Tab-separated table of N, CA, C and O in Angstrom:
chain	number	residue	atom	x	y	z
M	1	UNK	N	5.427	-3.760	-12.534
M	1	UNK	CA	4.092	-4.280	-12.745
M	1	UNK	C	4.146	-5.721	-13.232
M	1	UNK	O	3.574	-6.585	-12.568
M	2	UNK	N	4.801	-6.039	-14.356
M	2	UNK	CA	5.147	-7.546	-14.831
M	2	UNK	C	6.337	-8.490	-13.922
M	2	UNK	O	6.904	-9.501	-14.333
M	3	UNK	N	6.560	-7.653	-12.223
M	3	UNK	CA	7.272	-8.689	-11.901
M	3	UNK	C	7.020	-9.980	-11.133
M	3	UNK	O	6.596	-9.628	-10.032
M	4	UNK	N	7.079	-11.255	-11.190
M	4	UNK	CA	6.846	-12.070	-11.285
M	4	UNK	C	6.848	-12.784	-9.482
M	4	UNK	O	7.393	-12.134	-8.590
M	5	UNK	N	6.296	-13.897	-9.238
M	5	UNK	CA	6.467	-13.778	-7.630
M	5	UNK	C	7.974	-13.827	-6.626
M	5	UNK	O	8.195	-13.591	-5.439
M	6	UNK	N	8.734	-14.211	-7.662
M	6	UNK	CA	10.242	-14.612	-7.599
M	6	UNK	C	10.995	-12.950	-6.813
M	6	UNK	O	11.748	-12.702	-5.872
M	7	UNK	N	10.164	-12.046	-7.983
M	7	UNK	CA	10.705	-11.051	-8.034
M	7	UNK	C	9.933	-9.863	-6.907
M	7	UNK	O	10.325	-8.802	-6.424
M	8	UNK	N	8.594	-10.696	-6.788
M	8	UNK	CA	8.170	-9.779	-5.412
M	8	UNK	C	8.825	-10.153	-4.247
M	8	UNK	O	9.549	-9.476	-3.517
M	9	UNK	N	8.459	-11.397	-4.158
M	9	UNK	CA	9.685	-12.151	-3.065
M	9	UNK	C	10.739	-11.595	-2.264
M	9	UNK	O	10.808	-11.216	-1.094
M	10	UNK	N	11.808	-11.675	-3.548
M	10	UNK	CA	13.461	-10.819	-3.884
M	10	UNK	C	13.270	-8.962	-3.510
M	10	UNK	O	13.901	-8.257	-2.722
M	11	UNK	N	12.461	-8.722	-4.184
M	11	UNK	CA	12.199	-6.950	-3.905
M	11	UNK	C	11.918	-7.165	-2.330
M	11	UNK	O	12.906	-7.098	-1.599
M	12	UNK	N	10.638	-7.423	-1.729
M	12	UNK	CA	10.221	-7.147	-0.054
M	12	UNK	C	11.165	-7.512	0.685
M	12	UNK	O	11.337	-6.999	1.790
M	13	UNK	N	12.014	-8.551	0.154
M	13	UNK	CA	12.812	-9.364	1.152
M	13	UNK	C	14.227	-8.227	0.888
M	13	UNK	O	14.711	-7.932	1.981
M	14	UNK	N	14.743	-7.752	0.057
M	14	UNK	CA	15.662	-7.069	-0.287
M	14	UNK	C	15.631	-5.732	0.512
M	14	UNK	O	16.632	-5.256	1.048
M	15	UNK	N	13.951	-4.968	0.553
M	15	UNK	CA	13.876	-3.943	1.314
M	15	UNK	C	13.326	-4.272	2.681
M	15	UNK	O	13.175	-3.281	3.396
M	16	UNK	N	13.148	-4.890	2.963
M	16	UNK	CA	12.180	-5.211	4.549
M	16	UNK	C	11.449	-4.667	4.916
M	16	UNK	O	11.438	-3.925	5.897
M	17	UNK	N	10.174	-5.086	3.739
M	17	UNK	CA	9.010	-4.631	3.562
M	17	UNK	C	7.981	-5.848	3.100
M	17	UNK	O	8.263	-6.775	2.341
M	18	UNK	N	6.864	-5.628	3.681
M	18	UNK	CA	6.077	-6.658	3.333
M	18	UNK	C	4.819	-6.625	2.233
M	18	UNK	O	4.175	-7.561	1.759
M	19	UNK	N	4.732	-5.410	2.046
M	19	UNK	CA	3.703	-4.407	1.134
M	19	UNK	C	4.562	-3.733	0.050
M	19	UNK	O	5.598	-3.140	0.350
M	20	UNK	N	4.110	-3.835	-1.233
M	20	UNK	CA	5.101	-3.167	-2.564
M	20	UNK	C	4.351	-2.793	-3.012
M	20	UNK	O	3.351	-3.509	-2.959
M	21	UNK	N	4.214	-1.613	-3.692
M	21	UNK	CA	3.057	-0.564	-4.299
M	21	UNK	C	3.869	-0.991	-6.074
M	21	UNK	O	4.966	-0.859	-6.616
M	22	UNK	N	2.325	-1.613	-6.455
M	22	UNK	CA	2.778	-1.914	-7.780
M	22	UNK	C	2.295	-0.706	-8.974
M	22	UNK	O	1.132	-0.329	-9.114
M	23	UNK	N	3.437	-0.225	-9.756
M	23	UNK	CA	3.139	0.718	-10.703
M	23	UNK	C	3.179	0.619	-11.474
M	23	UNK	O	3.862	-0.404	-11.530
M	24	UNK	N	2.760	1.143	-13.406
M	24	UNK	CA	2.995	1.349	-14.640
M	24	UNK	C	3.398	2.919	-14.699
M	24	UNK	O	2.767	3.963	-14.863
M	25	UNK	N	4.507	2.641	-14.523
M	25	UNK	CA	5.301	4.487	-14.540
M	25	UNK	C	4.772	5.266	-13.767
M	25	UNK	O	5.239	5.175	-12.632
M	26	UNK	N	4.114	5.886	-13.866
M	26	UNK	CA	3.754	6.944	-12.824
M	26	UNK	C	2.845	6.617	-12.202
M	26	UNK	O	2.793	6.927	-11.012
M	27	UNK	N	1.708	5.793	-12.880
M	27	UNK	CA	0.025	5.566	-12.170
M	27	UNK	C	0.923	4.414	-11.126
M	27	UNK	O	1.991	3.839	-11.334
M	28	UNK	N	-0.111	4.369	-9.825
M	28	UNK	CA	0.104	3.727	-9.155
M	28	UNK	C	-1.399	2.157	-9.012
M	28	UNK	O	-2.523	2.266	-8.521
M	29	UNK	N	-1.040	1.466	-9.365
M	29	UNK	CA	-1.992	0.171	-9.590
M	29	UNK	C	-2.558	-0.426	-8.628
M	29	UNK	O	-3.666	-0.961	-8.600
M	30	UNK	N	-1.563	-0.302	-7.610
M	30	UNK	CA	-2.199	-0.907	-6.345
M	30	UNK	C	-1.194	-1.574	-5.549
M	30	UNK	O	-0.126	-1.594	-6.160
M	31	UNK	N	-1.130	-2.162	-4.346
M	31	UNK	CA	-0.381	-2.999	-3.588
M	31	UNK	C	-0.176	-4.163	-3.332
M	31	UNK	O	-1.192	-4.741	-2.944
M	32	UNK	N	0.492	-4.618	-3.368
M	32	UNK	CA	0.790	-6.361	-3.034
M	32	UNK	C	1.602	-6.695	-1.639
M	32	UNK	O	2.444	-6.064	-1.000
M	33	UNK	N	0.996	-7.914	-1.466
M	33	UNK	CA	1.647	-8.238	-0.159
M	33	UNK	C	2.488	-9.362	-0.368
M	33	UNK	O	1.963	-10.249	-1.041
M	34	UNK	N	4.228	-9.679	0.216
M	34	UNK	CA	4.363	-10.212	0.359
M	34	UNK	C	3.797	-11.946	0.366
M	34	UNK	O	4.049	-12.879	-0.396
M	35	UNK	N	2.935	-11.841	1.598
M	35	UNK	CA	2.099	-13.250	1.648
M	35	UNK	C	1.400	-13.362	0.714
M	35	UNK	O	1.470	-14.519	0.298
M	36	UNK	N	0.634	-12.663	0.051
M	36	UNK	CA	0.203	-13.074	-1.442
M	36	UNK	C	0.998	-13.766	-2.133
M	36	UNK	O	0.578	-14.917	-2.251
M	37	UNK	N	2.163	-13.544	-2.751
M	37	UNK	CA	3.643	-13.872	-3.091
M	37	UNK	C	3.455	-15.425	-2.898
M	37	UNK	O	3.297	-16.312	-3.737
M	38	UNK	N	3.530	-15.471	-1.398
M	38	UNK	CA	4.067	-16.920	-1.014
M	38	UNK	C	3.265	-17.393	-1.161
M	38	UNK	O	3.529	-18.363	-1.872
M	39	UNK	N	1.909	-17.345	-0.835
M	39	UNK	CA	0.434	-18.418	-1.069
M	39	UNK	C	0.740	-18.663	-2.354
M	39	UNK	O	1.157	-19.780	-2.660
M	40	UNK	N	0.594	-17.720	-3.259
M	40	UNK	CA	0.378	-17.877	-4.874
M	40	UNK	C	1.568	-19.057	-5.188
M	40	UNK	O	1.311	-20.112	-5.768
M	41	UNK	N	2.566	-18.774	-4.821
M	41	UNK	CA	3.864	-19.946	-5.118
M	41	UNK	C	3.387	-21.280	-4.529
M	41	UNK	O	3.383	-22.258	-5.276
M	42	UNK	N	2.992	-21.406	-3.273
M	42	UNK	CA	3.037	-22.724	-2.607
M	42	UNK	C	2.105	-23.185	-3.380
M	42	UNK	O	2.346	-24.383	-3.531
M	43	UNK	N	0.903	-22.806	-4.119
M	43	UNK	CA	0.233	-23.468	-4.681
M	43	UNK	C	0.110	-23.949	-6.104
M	43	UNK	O	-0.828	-24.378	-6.775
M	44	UNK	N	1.617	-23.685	-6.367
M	44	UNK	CA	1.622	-23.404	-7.845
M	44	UNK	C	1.348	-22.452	-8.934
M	44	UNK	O	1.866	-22.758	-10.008
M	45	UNK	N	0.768	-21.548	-8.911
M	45	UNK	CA	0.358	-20.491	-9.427
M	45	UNK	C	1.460	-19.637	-10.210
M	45	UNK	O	2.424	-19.140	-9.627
M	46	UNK	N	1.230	-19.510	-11.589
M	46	UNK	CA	2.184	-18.269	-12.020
M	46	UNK	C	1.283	-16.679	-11.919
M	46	UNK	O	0.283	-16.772	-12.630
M	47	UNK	N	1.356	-15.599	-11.391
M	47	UNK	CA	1.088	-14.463	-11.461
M	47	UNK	C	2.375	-13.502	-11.050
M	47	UNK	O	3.470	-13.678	-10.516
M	48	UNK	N	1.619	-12.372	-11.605
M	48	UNK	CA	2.581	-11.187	-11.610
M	48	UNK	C	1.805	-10.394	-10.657
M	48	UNK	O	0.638	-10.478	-10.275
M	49	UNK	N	2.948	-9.452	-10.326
M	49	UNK	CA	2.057	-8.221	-9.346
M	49	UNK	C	0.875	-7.519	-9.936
M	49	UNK	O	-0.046	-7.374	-9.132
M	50	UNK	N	0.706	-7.132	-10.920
M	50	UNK	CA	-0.546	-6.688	-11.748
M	50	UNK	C	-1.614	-7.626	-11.128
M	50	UNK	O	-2.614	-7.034	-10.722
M	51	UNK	N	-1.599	-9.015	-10.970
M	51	UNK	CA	-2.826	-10.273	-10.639
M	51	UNK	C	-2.963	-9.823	-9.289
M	51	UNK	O	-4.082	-9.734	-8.783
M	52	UNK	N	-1.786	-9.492	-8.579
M	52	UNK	CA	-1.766	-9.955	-7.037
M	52	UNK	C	-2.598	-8.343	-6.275
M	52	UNK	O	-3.338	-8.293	-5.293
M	53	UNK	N	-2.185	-7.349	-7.050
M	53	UNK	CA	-2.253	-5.895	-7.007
M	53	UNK	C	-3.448	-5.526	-6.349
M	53	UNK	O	-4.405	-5.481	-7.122
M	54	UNK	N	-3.794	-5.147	-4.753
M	54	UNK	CA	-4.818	-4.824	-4.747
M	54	UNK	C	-5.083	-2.793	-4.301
M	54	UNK	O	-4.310	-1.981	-3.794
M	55	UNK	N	-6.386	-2.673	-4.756
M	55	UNK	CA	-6.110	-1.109	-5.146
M	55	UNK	C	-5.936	-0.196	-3.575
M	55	UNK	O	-6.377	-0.458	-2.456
M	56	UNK	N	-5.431	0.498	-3.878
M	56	UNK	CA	-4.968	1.717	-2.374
M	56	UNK	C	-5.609	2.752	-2.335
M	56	UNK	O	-5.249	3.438	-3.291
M	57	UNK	N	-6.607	3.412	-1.574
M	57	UNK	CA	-6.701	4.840	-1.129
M	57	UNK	C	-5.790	5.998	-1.657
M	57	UNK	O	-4.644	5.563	-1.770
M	58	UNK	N	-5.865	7.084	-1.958
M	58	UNK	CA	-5.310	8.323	-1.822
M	58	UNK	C	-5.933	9.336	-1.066
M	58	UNK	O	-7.099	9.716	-0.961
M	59	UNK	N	-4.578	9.767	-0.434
M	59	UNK	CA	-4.573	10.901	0.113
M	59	UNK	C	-4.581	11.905	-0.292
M	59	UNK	O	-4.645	11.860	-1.521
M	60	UNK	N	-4.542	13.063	0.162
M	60	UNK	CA	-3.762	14.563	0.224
M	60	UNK	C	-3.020	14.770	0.949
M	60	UNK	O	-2.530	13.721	1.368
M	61	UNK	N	-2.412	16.056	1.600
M	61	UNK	CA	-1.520	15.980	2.557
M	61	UNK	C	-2.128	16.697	3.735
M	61	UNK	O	-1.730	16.831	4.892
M	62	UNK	N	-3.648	17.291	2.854
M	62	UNK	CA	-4.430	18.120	3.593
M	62	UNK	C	-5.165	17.557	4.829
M	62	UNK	O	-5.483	18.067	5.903
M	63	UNK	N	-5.377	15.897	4.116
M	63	UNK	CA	-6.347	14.463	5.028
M	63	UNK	C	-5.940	15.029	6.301
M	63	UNK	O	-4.856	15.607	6.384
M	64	UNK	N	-6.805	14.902	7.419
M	64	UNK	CA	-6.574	14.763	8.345
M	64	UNK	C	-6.216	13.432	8.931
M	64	UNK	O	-6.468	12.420	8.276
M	65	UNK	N	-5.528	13.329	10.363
M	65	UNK	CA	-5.003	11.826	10.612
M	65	UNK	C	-6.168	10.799	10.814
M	65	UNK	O	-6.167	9.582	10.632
M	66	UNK	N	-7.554	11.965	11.413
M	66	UNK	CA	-8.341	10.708	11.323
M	66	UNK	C	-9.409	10.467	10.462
M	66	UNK	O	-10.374	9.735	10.681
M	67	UNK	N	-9.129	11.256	9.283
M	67	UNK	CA	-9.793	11.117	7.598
M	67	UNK	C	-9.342	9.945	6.858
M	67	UNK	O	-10.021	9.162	6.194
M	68	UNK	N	-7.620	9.955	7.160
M	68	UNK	CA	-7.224	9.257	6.719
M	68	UNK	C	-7.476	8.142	7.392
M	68	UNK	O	-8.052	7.625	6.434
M	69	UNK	N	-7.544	7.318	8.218
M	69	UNK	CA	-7.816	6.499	9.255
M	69	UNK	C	-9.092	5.724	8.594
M	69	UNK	O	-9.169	4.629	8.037
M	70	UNK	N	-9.929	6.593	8.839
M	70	UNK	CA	-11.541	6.315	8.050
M	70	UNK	C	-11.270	5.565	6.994
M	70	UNK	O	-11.401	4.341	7.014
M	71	UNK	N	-10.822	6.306	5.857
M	71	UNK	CA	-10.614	5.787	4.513
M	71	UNK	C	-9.642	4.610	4.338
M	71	UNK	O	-9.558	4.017	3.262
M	72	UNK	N	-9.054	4.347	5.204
M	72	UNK	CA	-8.143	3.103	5.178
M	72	UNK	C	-9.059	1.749	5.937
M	72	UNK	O	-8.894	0.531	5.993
M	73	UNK	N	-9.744	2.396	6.285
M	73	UNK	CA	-11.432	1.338	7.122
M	73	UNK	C	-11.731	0.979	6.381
M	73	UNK	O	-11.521	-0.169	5.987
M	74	UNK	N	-12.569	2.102	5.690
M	74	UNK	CA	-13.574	1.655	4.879
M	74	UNK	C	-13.131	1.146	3.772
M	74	UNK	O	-14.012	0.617	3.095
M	75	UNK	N	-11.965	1.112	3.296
M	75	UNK	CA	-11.435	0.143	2.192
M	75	UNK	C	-10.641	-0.803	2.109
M	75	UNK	O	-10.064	-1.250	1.117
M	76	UNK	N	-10.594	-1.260	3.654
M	76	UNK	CA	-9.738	-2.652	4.191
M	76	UNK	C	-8.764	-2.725	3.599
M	76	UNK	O	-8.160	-3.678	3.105
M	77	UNK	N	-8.468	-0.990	3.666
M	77	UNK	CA	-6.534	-0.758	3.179
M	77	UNK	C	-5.543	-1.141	4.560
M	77	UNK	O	-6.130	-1.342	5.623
M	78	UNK	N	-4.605	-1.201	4.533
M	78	UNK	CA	-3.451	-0.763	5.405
M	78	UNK	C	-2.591	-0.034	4.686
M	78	UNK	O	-1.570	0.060	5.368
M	79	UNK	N	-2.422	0.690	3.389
M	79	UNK	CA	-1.380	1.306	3.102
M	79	UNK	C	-2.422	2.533	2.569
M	79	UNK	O	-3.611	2.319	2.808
M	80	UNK	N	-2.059	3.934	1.797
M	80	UNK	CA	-2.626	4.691	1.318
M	80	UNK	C	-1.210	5.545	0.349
M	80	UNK	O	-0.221	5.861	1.012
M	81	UNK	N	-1.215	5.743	-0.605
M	81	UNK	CA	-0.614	6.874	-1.368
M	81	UNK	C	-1.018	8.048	-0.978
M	81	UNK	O	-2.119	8.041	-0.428
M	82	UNK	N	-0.273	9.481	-1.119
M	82	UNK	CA	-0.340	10.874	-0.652
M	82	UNK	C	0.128	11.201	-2.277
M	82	UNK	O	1.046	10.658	-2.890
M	83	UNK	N	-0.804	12.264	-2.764
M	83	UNK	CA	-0.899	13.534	-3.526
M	83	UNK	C	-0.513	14.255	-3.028
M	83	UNK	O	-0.238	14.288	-1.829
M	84	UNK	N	-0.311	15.465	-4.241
M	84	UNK	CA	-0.113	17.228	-3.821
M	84	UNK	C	-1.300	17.654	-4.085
M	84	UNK	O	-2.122	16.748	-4.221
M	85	UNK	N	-1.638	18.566	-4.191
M	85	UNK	CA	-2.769	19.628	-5.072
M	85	UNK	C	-2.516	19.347	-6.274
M	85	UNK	O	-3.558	19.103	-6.883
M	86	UNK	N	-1.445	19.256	-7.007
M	86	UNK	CA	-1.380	18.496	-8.412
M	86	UNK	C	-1.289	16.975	-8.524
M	86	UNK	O	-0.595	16.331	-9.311
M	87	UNK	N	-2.069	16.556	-7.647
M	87	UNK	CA	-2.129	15.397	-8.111
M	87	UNK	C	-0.597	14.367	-8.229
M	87	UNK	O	-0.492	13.193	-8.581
M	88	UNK	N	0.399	15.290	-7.808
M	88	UNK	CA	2.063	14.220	-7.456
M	88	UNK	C	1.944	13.519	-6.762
M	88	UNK	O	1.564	13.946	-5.672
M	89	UNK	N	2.192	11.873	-6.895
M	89	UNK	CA	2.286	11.243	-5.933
M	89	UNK	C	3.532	11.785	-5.028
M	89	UNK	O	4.587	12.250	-5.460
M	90	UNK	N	3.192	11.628	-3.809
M	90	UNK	CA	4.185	12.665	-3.107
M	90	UNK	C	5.045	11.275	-1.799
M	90	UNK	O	6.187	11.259	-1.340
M	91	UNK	N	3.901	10.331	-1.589
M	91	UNK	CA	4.346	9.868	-0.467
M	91	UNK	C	3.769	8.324	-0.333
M	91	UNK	O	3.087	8.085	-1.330
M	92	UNK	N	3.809	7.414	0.399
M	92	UNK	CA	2.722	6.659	1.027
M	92	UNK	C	2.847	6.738	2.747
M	92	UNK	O	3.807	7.077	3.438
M	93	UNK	N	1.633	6.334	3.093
M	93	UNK	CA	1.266	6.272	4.776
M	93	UNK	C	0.627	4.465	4.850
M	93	UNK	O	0.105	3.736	4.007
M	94	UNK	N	0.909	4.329	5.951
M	94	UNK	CA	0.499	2.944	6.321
M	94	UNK	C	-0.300	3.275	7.672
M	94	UNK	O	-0.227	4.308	8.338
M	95	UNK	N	-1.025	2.216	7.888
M	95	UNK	CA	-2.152	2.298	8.976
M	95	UNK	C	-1.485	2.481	10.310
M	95	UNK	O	-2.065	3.056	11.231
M	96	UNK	N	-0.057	1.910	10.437
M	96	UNK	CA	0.508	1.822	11.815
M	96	UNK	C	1.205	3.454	11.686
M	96	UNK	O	1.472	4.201	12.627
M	97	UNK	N	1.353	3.662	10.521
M	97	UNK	CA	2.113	5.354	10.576
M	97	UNK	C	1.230	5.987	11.468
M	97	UNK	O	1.503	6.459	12.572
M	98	UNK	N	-0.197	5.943	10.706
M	98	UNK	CA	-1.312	7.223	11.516
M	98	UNK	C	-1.583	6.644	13.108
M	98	UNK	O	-1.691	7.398	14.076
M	99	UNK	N	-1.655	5.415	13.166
M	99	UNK	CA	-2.106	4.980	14.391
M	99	UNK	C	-1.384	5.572	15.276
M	99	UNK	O	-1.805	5.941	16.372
M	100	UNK	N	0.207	5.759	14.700
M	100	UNK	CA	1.457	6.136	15.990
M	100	UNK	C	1.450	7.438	16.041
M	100	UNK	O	1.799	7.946	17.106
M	101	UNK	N	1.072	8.280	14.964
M	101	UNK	CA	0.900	9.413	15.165
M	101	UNK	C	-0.306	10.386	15.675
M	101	UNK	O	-0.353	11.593	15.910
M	102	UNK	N	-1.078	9.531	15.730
M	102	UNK	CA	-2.583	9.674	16.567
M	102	UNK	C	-2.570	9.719	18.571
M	102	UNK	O	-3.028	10.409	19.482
M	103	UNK	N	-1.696	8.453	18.367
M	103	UNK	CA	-1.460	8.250	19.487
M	103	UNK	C	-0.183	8.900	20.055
M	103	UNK	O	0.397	8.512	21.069
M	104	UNK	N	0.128	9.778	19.394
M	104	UNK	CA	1.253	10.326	19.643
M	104	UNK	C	0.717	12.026	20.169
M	104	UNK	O	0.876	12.687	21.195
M	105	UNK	N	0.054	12.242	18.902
M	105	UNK	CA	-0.475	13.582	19.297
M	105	UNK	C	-1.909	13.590	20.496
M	105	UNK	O	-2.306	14.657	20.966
M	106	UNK	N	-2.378	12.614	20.762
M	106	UNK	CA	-2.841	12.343	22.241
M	106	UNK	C	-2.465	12.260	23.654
M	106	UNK	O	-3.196	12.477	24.620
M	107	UNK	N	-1.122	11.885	23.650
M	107	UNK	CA	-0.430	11.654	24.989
M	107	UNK	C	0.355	13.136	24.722
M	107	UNK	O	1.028	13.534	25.673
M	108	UNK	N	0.330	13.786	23.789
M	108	UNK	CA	1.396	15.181	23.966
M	108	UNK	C	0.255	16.409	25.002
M	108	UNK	O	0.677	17.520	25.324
C-alpha cells in the first residue's frame, strides 16, 4: 500500500503486469496501473499506490460471465477480485479473461 512509484514500476515490470491490486493485509484497496506510475513520475509527483489506487468490483464465483462483464461496465473496471461465500478473496478476473471465455464458450 505505501509503495512508492519506483516500487510500482519495479513490481509490474518484475511480474509482467500492468495492473497491481493494492492491499492493507487482507482488505483489498483497489488497483493501480502501471501508466499511472509513469504519468505521476514524468510530472514530478511523489505518490504511493494508496493515491494512485483505484477501487475494483467483486465477484463471487457464483457471477455469471456475463454478470460479471456488466459490473466491470458499469464501473469502468478492467480488473475485478473473486470471493467465496465467506467472503475469501479467492482470485482476480480481468476483462480480457471473461471476454475470452465468453467467446470461447460461444464458438464451442
Amino acid at each position: 500500500m505505501e509503495a512508492d512509484l519506483d516500487a510500482i514500476l519495479a513490481t509490474a515490470a518484475e511480474h509482467g503486469r500492468n495492473r497491481l491490486l493494492v492491499r492493507d493485509g487482507d482488505r483489498v484497496i483497489g488497483s493501480v496501473h502501471a501508466r499511472d506510475a509513469l504519468i505521476a513520475r514524468s510530472r514530478g509527483r511523489t505518490a504511493s499506490a494508496h493515491d494512485l489506487a483505484r477501487p475494483v468490483p467483486e465477484l463471487t464465483g457464483q457471477d455469471t460471465i456475463s454478470h460479471a462483464i456488466e459490473q466491470l461496465r458499469q464501473r469502468r473496471a478492467s480488473l475485478a477480485v473473486v470471493r467465496d461465500e465467506a467472503g475469501r478473496l479467492t482470485g482476480m478476473v480481468t476483462l480480457d479473461d471473461l471476454l475470452a471465455r465468453l467467446l470461447h464458450s460461444q464458438a464451442a
